[in-house]
């Protein structure tokens, strides 16, 4: 009953609940918008709170900033969606099996929207035997390795050792108006106990 009453008060009648009125009367002067905004961003909640009724009606400065952040995240999601499509199509055309982790597919699957998880890097899961070929293909598309101390020469002993001790390689590509990031995974995590191998994940994709 309380939940229904609160929703009616806020969204239908435009009134705050007793709890909200008490909170505003006692604590409004202590609200630190910067801290709240940082917490919302760190927990990837911008798309979920940009239209929150309580924030919109009572903390307007925060609401305005959340709307702006949400617009940026939406544009980043569009860029990530295009990158996901580009790279997935490219790998498929070269007969490299791969799975997209998190990102755009997960957002679409869970929320039926592409922009609910923001736009970060593109995480790709690939069979370890295809890593060298996938990297050589991505080098042709102007991607370069930027961290994890991975050597770029895929046939070197250093590369083979690095692949054995680690689980991902991060690559980047600079373009005129943006920078693309890709994480290539051949294990989901360094501690792979209980986690599926690529072949197991591929069978249940």
GROMACS .gro file of C-alpha atoms in nm:
model
  205
    1UNK     CA    1   0.000   0.000   0.000
    2UNK     CA    2   0.279   0.241   0.091
    3UNK     CA    3   0.457   0.179  -0.238
    4UNK     CA    4   0.140   0.239  -0.440
    5UNK     CA    5   0.058   0.550  -0.236
    6UNK     CA    6   0.407   0.691  -0.287
    7UNK     CA    7   0.395   0.633  -0.661
    8UNK     CA    8   0.052   0.797  -0.687
    9UNK     CA    9   0.165   1.092  -0.479
   10UNK     CA   10   0.481   1.150  -0.682
   11UNK     CA   11   0.378   1.061  -1.035
   12UNK     CA   12   0.002   1.124  -1.043
   13UNK     CA   13  -0.073   1.388  -0.784
   14UNK     CA   14   0.271   1.551  -0.797
   15UNK     CA   15   0.311   1.526  -0.419
   16UNK     CA   16   0.603   1.398  -0.215
   17UNK     CA   17   0.559   1.114   0.031
   18UNK     CA   18   0.586   1.178   0.405
   19UNK     CA   19   0.932   1.020   0.401
   20UNK     CA   20   1.048   1.250   0.123
   21UNK     CA   21   0.906   1.560   0.291
   22UNK     CA   22   1.086   1.466   0.613
   23UNK     CA   23   1.408   1.401   0.426
   24UNK     CA   24   1.394   1.733   0.245
   25UNK     CA   25   1.311   1.931   0.558
   26UNK     CA   26   1.588   1.774   0.764
   27UNK     CA   27   1.866   1.704   0.514
   28UNK     CA   28   1.835   1.916   0.201
   29UNK     CA   29   2.101   2.164   0.310
   30UNK     CA   30   2.348   1.876   0.354
   31UNK     CA   31   2.306   1.735   0.002
   32UNK     CA   32   2.634   1.736  -0.187
   33UNK     CA   33   2.547   1.712  -0.556
   34UNK     CA   34   2.905   1.633  -0.660
   35UNK     CA   35   2.926   1.332  -0.430
   36UNK     CA   36   2.585   1.201  -0.538
   37UNK     CA   37   2.667   1.251  -0.906
   38UNK     CA   38   2.998   1.069  -0.870
   39UNK     CA   39   2.828   0.778  -0.694
   40UNK     CA   40   2.564   0.757  -0.967
   41UNK     CA   41   2.831   0.756  -1.238
   42UNK     CA   42   3.057   0.506  -1.062
   43UNK     CA   43   2.767   0.264  -1.029
   44UNK     CA   44   2.656   0.319  -1.392
   45UNK     CA   45   2.313   0.441  -1.287
   46UNK     CA   46   2.288   0.758  -1.498
   47UNK     CA   47   2.038   0.613  -1.752
   48UNK     CA   48   1.819   0.479  -1.470
   49UNK     CA   49   1.805   0.802  -1.266
   50UNK     CA   50   1.800   1.072  -1.535
   51UNK     CA   51   1.418   1.086  -1.513
   52UNK     CA   52   1.382   1.003  -1.144
   53UNK     CA   53   1.079   1.191  -1.010
   54UNK     CA   54   1.226   1.271  -0.669
   55UNK     CA   55   1.548   1.414  -0.816
   56UNK     CA   56   1.358   1.600  -1.088
   57UNK     CA   57   1.117   1.762  -0.843
   58UNK     CA   58   1.351   1.834  -0.554
   59UNK     CA   59   1.716   1.846  -0.667
   60UNK     CA   60   1.685   2.021  -1.001
   61UNK     CA   61   2.056   2.098  -1.043
   62UNK     CA   62   2.134   1.728  -1.013
   63UNK     CA   63   1.852   1.645  -1.255
   64UNK     CA   64   1.992   1.883  -1.519
   65UNK     CA   65   2.341   1.740  -1.489
   66UNK     CA   66   2.212   1.383  -1.505
   67UNK     CA   67   2.023   1.463  -1.824
   68UNK     CA   68   2.341   1.600  -1.982
   69UNK     CA   69   2.542   1.297  -1.869
   70UNK     CA   70   2.271   1.068  -2.009
   71UNK     CA   71   2.290   1.240  -2.348
   72UNK     CA   72   2.667   1.184  -2.357
   73UNK     CA   73   2.625   0.820  -2.255
   74UNK     CA   74   2.364   0.772  -2.527
   75UNK     CA   75   2.601   0.906  -2.793
   76UNK     CA   76   2.880   0.683  -2.657
   77UNK     CA   77   2.642   0.387  -2.675
   78UNK     CA   78   2.571   0.465  -3.040
   79UNK     CA   79   2.946   0.473  -3.111
   80UNK     CA   80   2.996   0.144  -2.926
   81UNK     CA   81   2.705  -0.010  -3.114
   82UNK     CA   82   2.861   0.086  -3.448
   83UNK     CA   83   3.201  -0.045  -3.337
   84UNK     CA   84   3.044  -0.371  -3.218
   85UNK     CA   85   2.871  -0.420  -3.552
   86UNK     CA   86   3.185  -0.329  -3.750
   87UNK     CA   87   3.423  -0.561  -3.565
   88UNK     CA   88   3.178  -0.851  -3.533
   89UNK     CA   89   3.104  -0.837  -3.906
   90UNK     CA   90   3.475  -0.817  -3.983
   91UNK     CA   91   3.565  -1.118  -3.768
   92UNK     CA   92   3.271  -1.319  -3.900
   93UNK     CA   93   3.370  -1.248  -4.260
   94UNK     CA   94   3.714  -1.386  -4.175
   95UNK     CA   95   3.564  -1.696  -4.012
   96UNK     CA   96   3.670  -1.619  -3.658
   97UNK     CA   97   3.417  -1.737  -3.402
   98UNK     CA   98   3.364  -1.480  -3.127
   99UNK     CA   99   3.122  -1.375  -2.855
  100UNK     CA  100   3.050  -1.019  -2.743
  101UNK     CA  101   3.066  -0.985  -2.365
  102UNK     CA  102   2.852  -0.729  -2.178
  103UNK     CA  103   2.806  -0.399  -2.360
  104UNK     CA  104   2.541  -0.342  -2.626
  105UNK     CA  105   2.405  -0.701  -2.653
  106UNK     CA  106   2.359  -0.725  -2.276
  107UNK     CA  107   2.187  -0.386  -2.260
  108UNK     CA  108   1.953  -0.486  -2.543
  109UNK     CA  109   1.884  -0.827  -2.393
  110UNK     CA  110   1.805  -0.704  -2.041
  111UNK     CA  111   1.648  -0.360  -2.100
  112UNK     CA  112   1.553  -0.373  -2.470
  113UNK     CA  113   1.758  -0.054  -2.515
  114UNK     CA  114   2.117  -0.014  -2.627
  115UNK     CA  115   2.200   0.283  -2.406
  116UNK     CA  116   2.127   0.152  -2.057
  117UNK     CA  117   2.485   0.044  -1.986
  118UNK     CA  118   2.671   0.342  -2.130
  119UNK     CA  119   2.943   0.324  -2.393
  120UNK     CA  120   3.274   0.181  -2.280
  121UNK     CA  121   3.509  -0.058  -2.451
  122UNK     CA  122   3.418  -0.357  -2.667
  123UNK     CA  123   3.483  -0.692  -2.495
  124UNK     CA  124   3.527  -0.988  -2.731
  125UNK     CA  125   3.568  -1.352  -2.628
  126UNK     CA  126   3.772  -1.560  -2.877
  127UNK     CA  127   3.914  -1.910  -2.883
  128UNK     CA  128   4.280  -1.896  -2.779
  129UNK     CA  129   4.387  -2.069  -3.101
  130UNK     CA  130   4.242  -1.777  -3.302
  131UNK     CA  131   4.402  -1.494  -3.102
  132UNK     CA  132   4.702  -1.443  -3.328
  133UNK     CA  133   4.494  -1.436  -3.644
  134UNK     CA  134   4.237  -1.202  -3.487
  135UNK     CA  135   4.512  -0.962  -3.378
  136UNK     CA  136   4.670  -0.958  -3.723
  137UNK     CA  137   4.330  -0.873  -3.869
  138UNK     CA  138   4.277  -0.593  -3.616
  139UNK     CA  139   4.626  -0.455  -3.688
  140UNK     CA  140   4.510  -0.413  -4.049
  141UNK     CA  141   4.223  -0.201  -3.918
  142UNK     CA  142   4.472   0.033  -3.745
  143UNK     CA  143   4.432  -0.110  -3.394
  144UNK     CA  144   4.740  -0.123  -3.170
  145UNK     CA  145   4.809  -0.289  -2.834
  146UNK     CA  146   4.824  -0.028  -2.559
  147UNK     CA  147   4.869  -0.211  -2.228
  148UNK     CA  148   4.906  -0.546  -2.046
  149UNK     CA  149   5.275  -0.539  -2.156
  150UNK     CA  150   5.185  -0.752  -2.456
  151UNK     CA  151   5.435  -0.760  -2.741
  152UNK     CA  152   5.277  -0.682  -3.077
  153UNK     CA  153   5.468  -0.961  -3.258
  154UNK     CA  154   5.230  -1.252  -3.227
  155UNK     CA  155   5.489  -1.520  -3.310
  156UNK     CA  156   5.738  -1.419  -3.042
  157UNK     CA  157   5.811  -1.620  -2.729
  158UNK     CA  158   5.720  -1.315  -2.519
  159UNK     CA  159   5.376  -1.308  -2.678
  160UNK     CA  160   5.318  -1.680  -2.613
  161UNK     CA  161   5.424  -1.637  -2.250
  162UNK     CA  162   5.202  -1.332  -2.205
  163UNK     CA  163   4.906  -1.519  -2.349
  164UNK     CA  164   4.969  -1.804  -2.106
  165UNK     CA  165   4.980  -1.585  -1.792
  166UNK     CA  166   4.710  -1.332  -1.880
  167UNK     CA  167   4.352  -1.343  -2.008
  168UNK     CA  168   4.307  -1.033  -2.225
  169UNK     CA  169   4.472  -0.783  -2.456
  170UNK     CA  170   4.360  -0.422  -2.484
  171UNK     CA  171   4.379  -0.249  -2.821
  172UNK     CA  172   4.296   0.102  -2.932
  173UNK     CA  173   4.238   0.286  -3.255
  174UNK     CA  174   4.243   0.662  -3.293
  175UNK     CA  175   4.002   0.816  -3.535
  176UNK     CA  176   3.922   1.175  -3.621
  177UNK     CA  177   3.651   1.230  -3.362
  178UNK     CA  178   3.694   0.942  -3.119
  179UNK     CA  179   3.911   0.662  -2.981
  180UNK     CA  180   3.796   0.300  -3.002
  181UNK     CA  181   3.889   0.044  -2.737
  182UNK     CA  182   3.871  -0.334  -2.768
  183UNK     CA  183   3.949  -0.598  -2.506
  184UNK     CA  184   4.022  -0.937  -2.661
  185UNK     CA  185   3.964  -1.221  -2.412
  186UNK     CA  186   4.058  -1.588  -2.448
  187UNK     CA  187   3.961  -1.664  -2.088
  188UNK     CA  188   3.681  -1.485  -1.906
  189UNK     CA  189   3.903  -1.437  -1.604
  190UNK     CA  190   4.256  -1.531  -1.499
  191UNK     CA  191   4.102  -1.748  -1.228
  192UNK     CA  192   3.902  -1.964  -1.468
  193UNK     CA  193   3.787  -2.229  -1.219
  194UNK     CA  194   3.416  -2.292  -1.274
  195UNK     CA  195   3.396  -2.054  -1.570
  196UNK     CA  196   3.320  -2.182  -1.921
  197UNK     CA  197   3.590  -2.216  -2.184
  198UNK     CA  198   3.529  -2.050  -2.519
  199UNK     CA  199   3.405  -2.373  -2.676
  200UNK     CA  200   3.161  -2.426  -2.388
  201UNK     CA  201   3.037  -2.068  -2.411
  202UNK     CA  202   3.005  -2.094  -2.789
  203UNK     CA  203   2.790  -2.408  -2.765
  204UNK     CA  204   2.546  -2.233  -2.531
  205UNK     CA  205   2.554  -1.891  -2.700
   0.00000   0.00000   0.00000
